[in-house]
């Protein structure tokens, strides 16, 4: 049957959004079905995100807007799936779009109706903490920005209908049945927050001042019920002492929720930190069992929470909470190590609720014939992390398992990567090109500048006096229009900006808000839609450079904002339209690293028909996976690896270079050249390719601790695994001690290696299987069996594996006396212990190969983080890309992760790469250098500094009277030029124009820095 | 309006509040400044950032221009050596400004100029450098050109 180049994505949270964008960018039509009235999901409700404390809506809003305006994405809000029939590649979908009682094509989102509506309804977006009108929009940055009527509440008075200028409201509108034909389906329905009402010991729902973490998140939010003021529900007083309780609805076998929700430890730390930041008098205390800060840079965040923000951690589970009737304060009871019950009084208790399967999961699974796992999440396999049980149906995000935003984004791209493989032959069949109006010629017009200044909720407006900045800007030369916005990046503001440009005939636009590094493309696209060249835009960062770094000096911050705007206006007057360049793409990929990640990415690309060069430094493929036999879930890794390698080696499109070394990498997106030496005879080749995927992995830490290397009875976990799976030796042993966090979470490696806890438990279980009488003790700091791995932690304890916790300041000590191994440990609750094992197994962490990574990073011109892992473009929303175009990242090169996660990320990297590889041409930036030839003396200094071979000296013959001379003139190739501007400084005649950053533009900013009296 | 600002400053700060021009390259130091913001690392409100694509774009003439206008100090920041997004832009910047520093010395302006490397992950360092440079300029007092 013919394959259809369209995809249905179910669920419009960050997972669905990312998949939709990835697929729409790769030449497919995407239908994004969302059950509520706006896309954005839970992320849009969050205040800040860990571990960077980025404002969630700030980084999400550009994605929402991008999705909303994408020509290949149709958003179907308020819809639910009826049935899907067909075969992979060709499905027929029936879905119902429920009526909003207004025509969403007509609604402009102006909000007049909501102001006039006499009826109050509950605001679910604010977690029922406030009320809104019965006709309302989900949240201010909603996409699409349409209102809807709450049917239950509406009394049909008709006020809104009368007042709506767009004539959008129509009480008679009925539900609509929509039929679609798609090639694949991606399920991204997300999760539900756990409702803690059944846990009566905490009194949620009974005690007013016991709230959930998501409610607290809304309270923290600037756009939340109290505009970011932290006040407690009972009396509106600022709660000084706040207790956070971990694992509510997680790791709770009594209530049959065995798994760990993976994100609560981190979001709780974040909420505690942000609360403290909002109001310094707040004293947060976190009650926890283990602190599971297993992700990239998470441990550092926890350390900062403790040290800098004074967040108190207490390792206890709370047994019960009592309300003090008069004050509504809460008495919290917990047990100490020696069995004493302690009571402490708090003003507010926040329950860190876990992630539950979406309440619609069961029904949807039944309708779609998809299997769920034992916990009610979508069932997937380790080696196919985004595939459901039904072919042609994929899954990503929290519907597959509890996870955080970056992992969700990774999986979303991975799902897109797998869909690519299924549907590549149908690519570009159903897409249309976005029609943009012809660019207006403004070159001869005097500047007419419009300025839009963002409050960013209270992120800017809370410190900078925005209205006074607006008034000030209006007095500046060439400014014909200025206004302030609550969120300049929201969809409605984009429409507003466009209207204002047209109405005021603006020909230069300035936005003063956050950083151009994330938001410039959005605003550039906006002004382009009304015919302005995108380079007639300037951005001023009054958030990161004013309100956030001068939080306690509002006047200074305001004065600085005015100065920065004055400088920006001066530059904007000097801006000119720039032209972009089209370049052809070499449709081949280069993948560095032949481990599971690199191979998975290679196969993904090759199965879409793209040629791949796979570079491996060792003699064999497989990398670290060669050392492990089974996953925690007991999947056979060696079997899988064998198949994978066979598929790679049999694939005509994949060329493998073993024992290979990269000598140099040059070029740019679409056109890279890499020089490689490989093989036993050190052959040398130049490879040409359009993209690069970095999959270089990590390596095992070589312990300096515990006499390692000097005694054969002290071995690392991988060696123990080898013994377990290839010998019987364990039968002869009586007792084993495993020591966790060797070479992790210390000063040298201040991060968690993520996999060691699971590896230890896996091997402990295997050892018990071989020799049930063996005594195994695992000495640990925190057991980090996140997600569904928790099951195996429980299993290990049931199998009488003994877990003993130690404090990082007091690690276990090794003594060897008369050839006997002796471990001394100060166990937290048990006091001093002495153990005499036969074997000591060290759970050594994963470390970055420092030298190799540094060399490669230099050649690629991409950054490393402090721990020497590769640093992605954005920790939260761009976990697979680098800031440099055309280079992507996957596997342990990014940070330690397990096989399932590595495979997901490599498919995600392939999805990003295919956006480029599948395009014949890509457009490069207009920010380049250009030579004014008349003044060029042909000295060639510019050539010497250009690192991209973008400049040529062109000889021409000129005849003056009778004499013919050859003269040389520099010429810049705009496809090769990167716009760094170094040549412009080098030129002795100052005759190279660095577009957008020219002499006039920068000098204008400098002379505007000081107020001219 | 414009007069008002300078007045505000005088009234609020009997102490000298220097005006400093700061160049940031788009890829590292500007990102470092962003990270200072995101992490809420506080520093004196003395700098005004001009974003350029690379420290190699910063022409010494810009610095002279700034001093001529009466700006009290100039700091140019870029990626660490080896990290430049354009490979060697910062090396050229370093070489140029080493030479330029000698010229500045003749005019006794060398202490009012600085070149620093800040990576995208060094928000803290960015804040520290600005704090420190501000103090240095405060020591020197307002720029007076004769
Ligand atoms: S890009 Fe940062 S110094 Fe060149």
CSV table of C-alpha atoms in Angstrom, one decimal, chain A residues 211-529:
chain,number,residue,atom,x,y,z
A,211,UNK,CA,-0.6,21.6,48.8
A,212,UNK,CA,0.9,19.7,45.9
A,213,UNK,CA,4.1,20.6,44.2
A,214,UNK,CA,2.3,21.5,41.0
A,215,UNK,CA,0.1,23.9,42.9
A,216,UNK,CA,3.2,25.4,44.5
A,217,UNK,CA,4.7,25.7,41.0
A,218,UNK,CA,1.7,27.9,40.0
A,219,UNK,CA,2.1,29.9,43.2
A,220,UNK,CA,5.7,30.5,42.3
A,221,UNK,CA,4.8,31.6,38.8
A,222,UNK,CA,4.7,35.2,37.9
A,223,UNK,CA,1.6,34.5,35.9
A,224,UNK,CA,0.1,32.4,38.7
A,225,UNK,CA,-2.7,33.1,41.1
A,226,UNK,CA,-0.8,35.5,43.2
A,227,UNK,CA,1.5,36.9,40.5
A,228,UNK,CA,4.5,35.2,42.0
A,229,UNK,CA,3.9,36.2,45.6
A,230,UNK,CA,4.4,33.2,47.9
A,231,UNK,CA,1.4,33.1,50.2
A,232,UNK,CA,-0.3,30.2,51.7
A,233,UNK,CA,-3.9,29.2,51.1
A,234,UNK,CA,-5.3,29.5,54.6
A,235,UNK,CA,-4.7,33.1,55.4
A,236,UNK,CA,-2.6,34.7,52.7
A,237,UNK,CA,0.5,34.9,54.9
A,238,UNK,CA,4.0,34.3,53.7
A,239,UNK,CA,4.9,30.8,55.0
A,240,UNK,CA,8.3,31.1,56.6
A,241,UNK,CA,8.9,27.4,57.2
A,242,UNK,CA,8.1,25.2,54.2
A,243,UNK,CA,8.4,21.4,54.3
A,244,UNK,CA,8.6,19.5,51.1
A,245,UNK,CA,7.8,15.8,51.2
A,246,UNK,CA,9.3,13.5,48.6
A,247,UNK,CA,7.9,10.4,47.0
A,248,UNK,CA,4.2,11.2,47.3
A,249,UNK,CA,2.7,8.7,44.9
A,250,UNK,CA,6.1,7.2,44.1
A,251,UNK,CA,8.1,4.3,45.5
A,252,UNK,CA,5.1,3.4,47.5
A,253,UNK,CA,4.3,-0.3,47.2
A,254,UNK,CA,1.5,0.0,49.7
A,255,UNK,CA,-0.5,2.0,47.2
A,256,UNK,CA,0.8,-0.1,44.4
A,257,UNK,CA,3.0,2.6,42.9
A,258,UNK,CA,6.3,0.9,42.9
A,259,UNK,CA,8.2,3.0,40.4
A,260,UNK,CA,10.2,6.2,41.0
A,261,UNK,CA,8.8,9.2,39.3
A,262,UNK,CA,12.4,10.3,38.3
A,263,UNK,CA,11.8,14.1,38.4
A,264,UNK,CA,10.5,14.9,41.9
A,265,UNK,CA,13.9,15.1,43.6
A,266,UNK,CA,15.0,17.8,41.2
A,267,UNK,CA,11.9,19.8,40.8
A,268,UNK,CA,11.6,19.9,44.6
A,269,UNK,CA,15.1,21.3,44.9
A,270,UNK,CA,14.2,23.8,42.3
A,271,UNK,CA,11.0,24.8,44.0
A,272,UNK,CA,12.9,25.2,47.3
A,273,UNK,CA,15.6,27.3,45.6
A,274,UNK,CA,13.1,29.5,43.7
A,275,UNK,CA,11.0,30.0,46.8
A,276,UNK,CA,14.1,31.2,48.7
A,277,UNK,CA,15.0,33.4,45.8
A,278,UNK,CA,11.5,35.0,45.7
A,279,UNK,CA,11.5,35.6,49.4
A,280,UNK,CA,14.6,35.3,51.4
A,281,UNK,CA,12.8,34.7,54.8
A,282,UNK,CA,11.6,31.4,53.6
A,283,UNK,CA,13.3,28.4,55.1
A,284,UNK,CA,12.8,25.3,53.0
A,285,UNK,CA,13.2,21.8,54.4
A,286,UNK,CA,13.1,18.7,52.2
A,287,UNK,CA,12.2,15.3,53.6
A,288,UNK,CA,13.6,12.6,51.4
A,289,UNK,CA,14.7,8.9,51.2
A,290,UNK,CA,17.3,9.2,48.5
A,291,UNK,CA,18.3,12.3,46.6
A,292,UNK,CA,18.1,11.1,43.0
A,293,UNK,CA,20.0,13.7,41.2
A,294,UNK,CA,21.2,11.4,38.4
A,295,UNK,CA,21.1,13.7,35.4
A,296,UNK,CA,23.6,16.0,33.7
A,297,UNK,CA,24.7,18.7,36.2
A,298,UNK,CA,22.0,17.7,38.7
A,299,UNK,CA,24.2,16.9,41.6
A,300,UNK,CA,25.8,20.3,41.4
A,301,UNK,CA,22.4,21.9,41.6
A,302,UNK,CA,21.6,20.0,44.8
A,303,UNK,CA,24.9,21.1,46.3
A,304,UNK,CA,24.1,24.7,45.5
A,305,UNK,CA,20.7,24.3,46.9
A,306,UNK,CA,22.2,23.2,50.2
A,307,UNK,CA,25.2,25.4,50.4
A,308,UNK,CA,24.1,28.6,48.8
A,309,UNK,CA,20.4,28.6,49.4
A,310,UNK,CA,20.5,26.9,52.8
A,311,UNK,CA,18.0,24.2,51.8
A,312,UNK,CA,17.8,21.7,54.6
A,313,UNK,CA,17.7,18.0,53.7
A,314,UNK,CA,16.4,15.5,56.2
A,315,UNK,CA,16.6,11.8,55.2
A,316,UNK,CA,13.3,10.7,56.7
A,317,UNK,CA,9.9,9.8,55.5
A,318,UNK,CA,7.2,11.7,57.3
A,319,UNK,CA,4.8,9.5,59.0
A,320,UNK,CA,1.9,11.9,59.5
A,321,UNK,CA,0.8,15.5,59.6
A,322,UNK,CA,-1.5,17.2,62.0
A,323,UNK,CA,-3.0,20.7,61.6
A,324,UNK,CA,-2.9,23.1,64.5
A,325,UNK,CA,-6.5,24.4,64.5
A,326,UNK,CA,-5.8,28.0,65.6
A,327,UNK,CA,-2.9,28.9,63.3
A,328,UNK,CA,-3.5,26.3,60.6
A,329,UNK,CA,0.2,25.5,60.9
A,330,UNK,CA,1.2,21.9,60.4
A,331,UNK,CA,2.8,19.6,62.9
A,332,UNK,CA,5.0,17.1,61.1
A,333,UNK,CA,6.2,13.8,62.7
A,334,UNK,CA,9.2,11.8,61.7
A,335,UNK,CA,11.3,9.2,63.2
A,336,UNK,CA,15.1,9.5,63.9
A,337,UNK,CA,17.6,6.8,63.4
A,338,UNK,CA,17.3,5.6,67.0
A,339,UNK,CA,13.5,5.3,66.8
A,340,UNK,CA,12.8,8.6,68.5
A,341,UNK,CA,9.8,10.5,67.1
A,342,UNK,CA,10.4,14.1,66.4
A,343,UNK,CA,7.8,16.7,65.8
A,344,UNK,CA,8.4,20.0,63.9
A,345,UNK,CA,6.0,22.8,63.0
A,346,UNK,CA,5.8,24.2,59.5
A,347,UNK,CA,3.7,26.9,58.0
A,348,UNK,CA,3.2,25.2,54.7
A,349,UNK,CA,3.7,21.6,53.5
A,350,UNK,CA,4.3,20.9,49.8
A,351,UNK,CA,3.8,17.3,48.6
A,352,UNK,CA,6.1,16.4,45.8
A,353,UNK,CA,3.6,14.4,43.8
A,354,UNK,CA,4.8,11.8,41.3
A,355,UNK,CA,3.9,11.1,37.8
A,356,UNK,CA,1.0,8.8,37.0
A,357,UNK,CA,-0.1,7.3,33.7
A,358,UNK,CA,-2.5,9.7,32.0
A,359,UNK,CA,-6.1,8.9,33.0
A,360,UNK,CA,-6.9,8.5,29.4
A,361,UNK,CA,-4.1,6.0,28.8
A,362,UNK,CA,-6.2,2.9,29.4
A,363,UNK,CA,-9.0,3.8,27.2
A,364,UNK,CA,-6.7,5.1,24.4
A,365,UNK,CA,-4.6,2.0,24.6
A,366,UNK,CA,-7.8,-0.1,24.2
A,367,UNK,CA,-9.0,1.9,21.3
A,368,UNK,CA,-5.7,1.8,19.5
A,369,UNK,CA,-4.8,-1.7,20.5
A,370,UNK,CA,-1.5,-0.7,22.2
A,371,UNK,CA,-0.1,-2.6,25.1
A,372,UNK,CA,0.6,-0.9,28.5
A,373,UNK,CA,3.2,-2.1,31.0
A,374,UNK,CA,2.5,-3.3,34.5
A,375,UNK,CA,2.3,0.3,35.8
A,376,UNK,CA,-0.1,1.5,33.1
A,377,UNK,CA,2.5,3.4,31.0
A,378,UNK,CA,3.1,2.6,27.4
A,379,UNK,CA,5.0,-0.6,26.9
A,380,UNK,CA,8.4,-0.3,25.1
A,381,UNK,CA,11.5,-2.5,24.8
A,382,UNK,CA,15.0,-1.5,25.8
A,383,UNK,CA,16.4,-1.7,22.4
A,384,UNK,CA,13.4,0.0,20.7
A,385,UNK,CA,12.7,2.7,23.3
A,386,UNK,CA,10.1,4.7,21.2
A,387,UNK,CA,8.3,1.9,19.5
A,388,UNK,CA,4.9,0.7,20.9
A,389,UNK,CA,3.6,-2.8,20.6
A,390,UNK,CA,1.7,-1.8,17.4
A,391,UNK,CA,3.8,-1.3,14.3
A,392,UNK,CA,3.6,2.2,12.9
A,393,UNK,CA,2.8,3.6,16.3
A,394,UNK,CA,5.5,5.4,18.3
A,395,UNK,CA,5.6,6.8,21.7
A,396,UNK,CA,7.6,9.6,23.4
A,397,UNK,CA,7.8,11.5,26.7
A,398,UNK,CA,6.1,10.7,30.0
A,399,UNK,CA,3.6,8.3,28.4
A,400,UNK,CA,6.4,5.8,28.1
A,401,UNK,CA,7.9,6.4,31.6
A,402,UNK,CA,8.2,9.2,34.0
A,403,UNK,CA,11.0,11.5,32.8
A,404,UNK,CA,12.2,15.1,32.7
A,405,UNK,CA,12.0,17.6,29.9
A,406,UNK,CA,15.4,17.0,28.2
A,407,UNK,CA,14.8,13.3,28.0
A,408,UNK,CA,11.3,13.9,26.8
A,409,UNK,CA,12.7,16.2,24.0
A,410,UNK,CA,15.3,13.5,23.2
A,411,UNK,CA,12.6,10.8,22.9
A,412,UNK,CA,10.4,13.1,20.9
A,413,UNK,CA,13.2,13.5,18.3
A,414,UNK,CA,13.8,9.8,18.5
A,415,UNK,CA,10.2,9.1,17.6
A,416,UNK,CA,10.6,11.5,14.7
A,417,UNK,CA,13.8,9.6,13.8
A,418,UNK,CA,11.9,6.3,13.7
A,419,UNK,CA,9.0,7.7,11.7
A,420,UNK,CA,11.6,9.0,9.2
A,421,UNK,CA,12.7,5.4,8.7
A,422,UNK,CA,9.2,4.2,8.1
A,423,UNK,CA,8.0,7.0,5.8
A,424,UNK,CA,11.1,8.3,4.1
A,425,UNK,CA,9.8,7.4,0.6
A,426,UNK,CA,6.8,9.6,1.2
A,427,UNK,CA,8.8,12.6,2.3
A,428,UNK,CA,7.9,15.9,0.7
A,429,UNK,CA,4.7,14.5,-0.8
A,430,UNK,CA,2.2,16.4,1.2
A,431,UNK,CA,4.0,19.6,2.3
A,432,UNK,CA,3.6,23.1,1.1
A,433,UNK,CA,6.0,26.0,1.2
A,434,UNK,CA,5.3,28.9,3.3
A,435,UNK,CA,4.3,31.9,1.2
A,436,UNK,CA,5.9,35.1,2.4
A,437,UNK,CA,5.1,38.5,1.1
A,438,UNK,CA,7.6,40.2,-1.1
A,439,UNK,CA,10.1,42.1,0.8
A,440,UNK,CA,9.4,45.8,1.0
A,441,UNK,CA,12.1,48.1,-0.2
A,442,UNK,CA,12.9,50.3,2.7
A,443,UNK,CA,16.4,51.2,1.7
A,444,UNK,CA,15.6,54.8,0.8
A,445,UNK,CA,13.2,55.4,3.6
A,446,UNK,CA,14.2,57.3,6.7
A,447,UNK,CA,14.2,55.0,9.7
A,448,UNK,CA,10.9,54.6,11.5
A,449,UNK,CA,11.7,52.5,14.6
A,450,UNK,CA,9.2,50.6,16.7
A,451,UNK,CA,10.1,49.4,20.1
A,452,UNK,CA,8.4,46.6,22.1
A,453,UNK,CA,9.4,46.2,25.7
A,454,UNK,CA,8.6,43.0,27.6
A,455,UNK,CA,7.6,42.7,31.2
A,456,UNK,CA,8.3,39.0,31.0
A,457,UNK,CA,5.6,38.5,33.7
A,458,UNK,CA,7.5,39.9,36.6
A,459,UNK,CA,10.9,38.7,35.5
A,460,UNK,CA,11.7,42.1,34.0
A,461,UNK,CA,8.8,44.2,35.2
A,462,UNK,CA,9.4,43.2,38.8
A,463,UNK,CA,12.7,45.1,38.8
A,464,UNK,CA,12.8,47.4,35.8
A,465,UNK,CA,10.2,50.2,35.6
A,466,UNK,CA,9.0,49.2,32.2
A,467,UNK,CA,6.5,51.9,31.6
A,468,UNK,CA,9.1,54.6,32.3
A,469,UNK,CA,11.4,52.9,29.9
A,470,UNK,CA,8.6,53.0,27.2
A,471,UNK,CA,8.1,56.7,27.9
A,472,UNK,CA,11.8,57.4,27.6
A,473,UNK,CA,12.2,55.4,24.4
A,474,UNK,CA,9.5,57.5,22.8
A,475,UNK,CA,11.7,60.5,23.2
A,476,UNK,CA,14.6,59.0,21.2
A,477,UNK,CA,15.3,60.0,17.6
A,478,UNK,CA,13.7,58.0,14.8
A,479,UNK,CA,11.4,56.1,17.3
A,480,UNK,CA,7.9,56.5,16.1
A,481,UNK,CA,6.3,53.9,18.2
A,482,UNK,CA,6.9,52.1,21.6
A,483,UNK,CA,4.8,49.9,23.8
A,484,UNK,CA,5.1,47.4,26.6
A,485,UNK,CA,3.9,43.8,26.7
A,486,UNK,CA,3.3,41.3,29.4
A,487,UNK,CA,5.1,38.7,27.2
A,488,UNK,CA,6.4,40.0,24.0
A,489,UNK,CA,7.1,36.5,22.8
A,490,UNK,CA,3.5,35.3,23.0
A,491,UNK,CA,1.5,34.5,19.9
A,492,UNK,CA,-0.9,37.4,20.3
A,493,UNK,CA,2.0,39.8,20.7
A,494,UNK,CA,3.4,38.6,17.4
A,495,UNK,CA,0.1,39.5,15.7
A,496,UNK,CA,0.1,42.8,17.6
A,497,UNK,CA,3.7,43.5,16.4
A,498,UNK,CA,2.7,42.9,12.8
A,499,UNK,CA,-0.3,45.2,13.1
A,500,UNK,CA,1.8,47.9,14.7
A,501,UNK,CA,4.4,47.6,12.0
A,502,UNK,CA,1.8,48.1,9.3
A,503,UNK,CA,-0.2,50.8,11.1
A,504,UNK,CA,2.9,52.9,11.9
A,505,UNK,CA,4.8,52.0,8.8
A,506,UNK,CA,7.7,50.8,10.9
A,507,UNK,CA,10.8,49.9,9.0
A,508,UNK,CA,13.1,48.9,12.0
A,509,UNK,CA,11.9,46.9,15.0
A,510,UNK,CA,13.5,46.6,18.4
A,511,UNK,CA,12.4,44.1,21.1
A,512,UNK,CA,13.7,44.6,24.6
A,513,UNK,CA,13.3,41.4,26.5
A,514,UNK,CA,15.5,38.4,27.0
A,515,UNK,CA,18.4,37.0,25.0
A,516,UNK,CA,18.7,37.1,21.3
A,517,UNK,CA,20.4,33.8,21.5
A,518,UNK,CA,17.0,32.1,22.0
A,519,UNK,CA,14.4,34.6,20.8
A,520,UNK,CA,15.8,36.6,17.9
A,521,UNK,CA,14.7,34.1,15.2
A,522,UNK,CA,11.1,34.3,16.5
A,523,UNK,CA,10.9,38.0,16.2
A,524,UNK,CA,12.8,38.0,12.9
A,525,UNK,CA,10.2,35.7,11.5
A,526,UNK,CA,7.4,37.9,12.7
A,527,UNK,CA,8.7,41.0,11.0
A,528,UNK,CA,9.4,39.1,7.8
A,529,UNK,CA,5.8,38.0,7.7
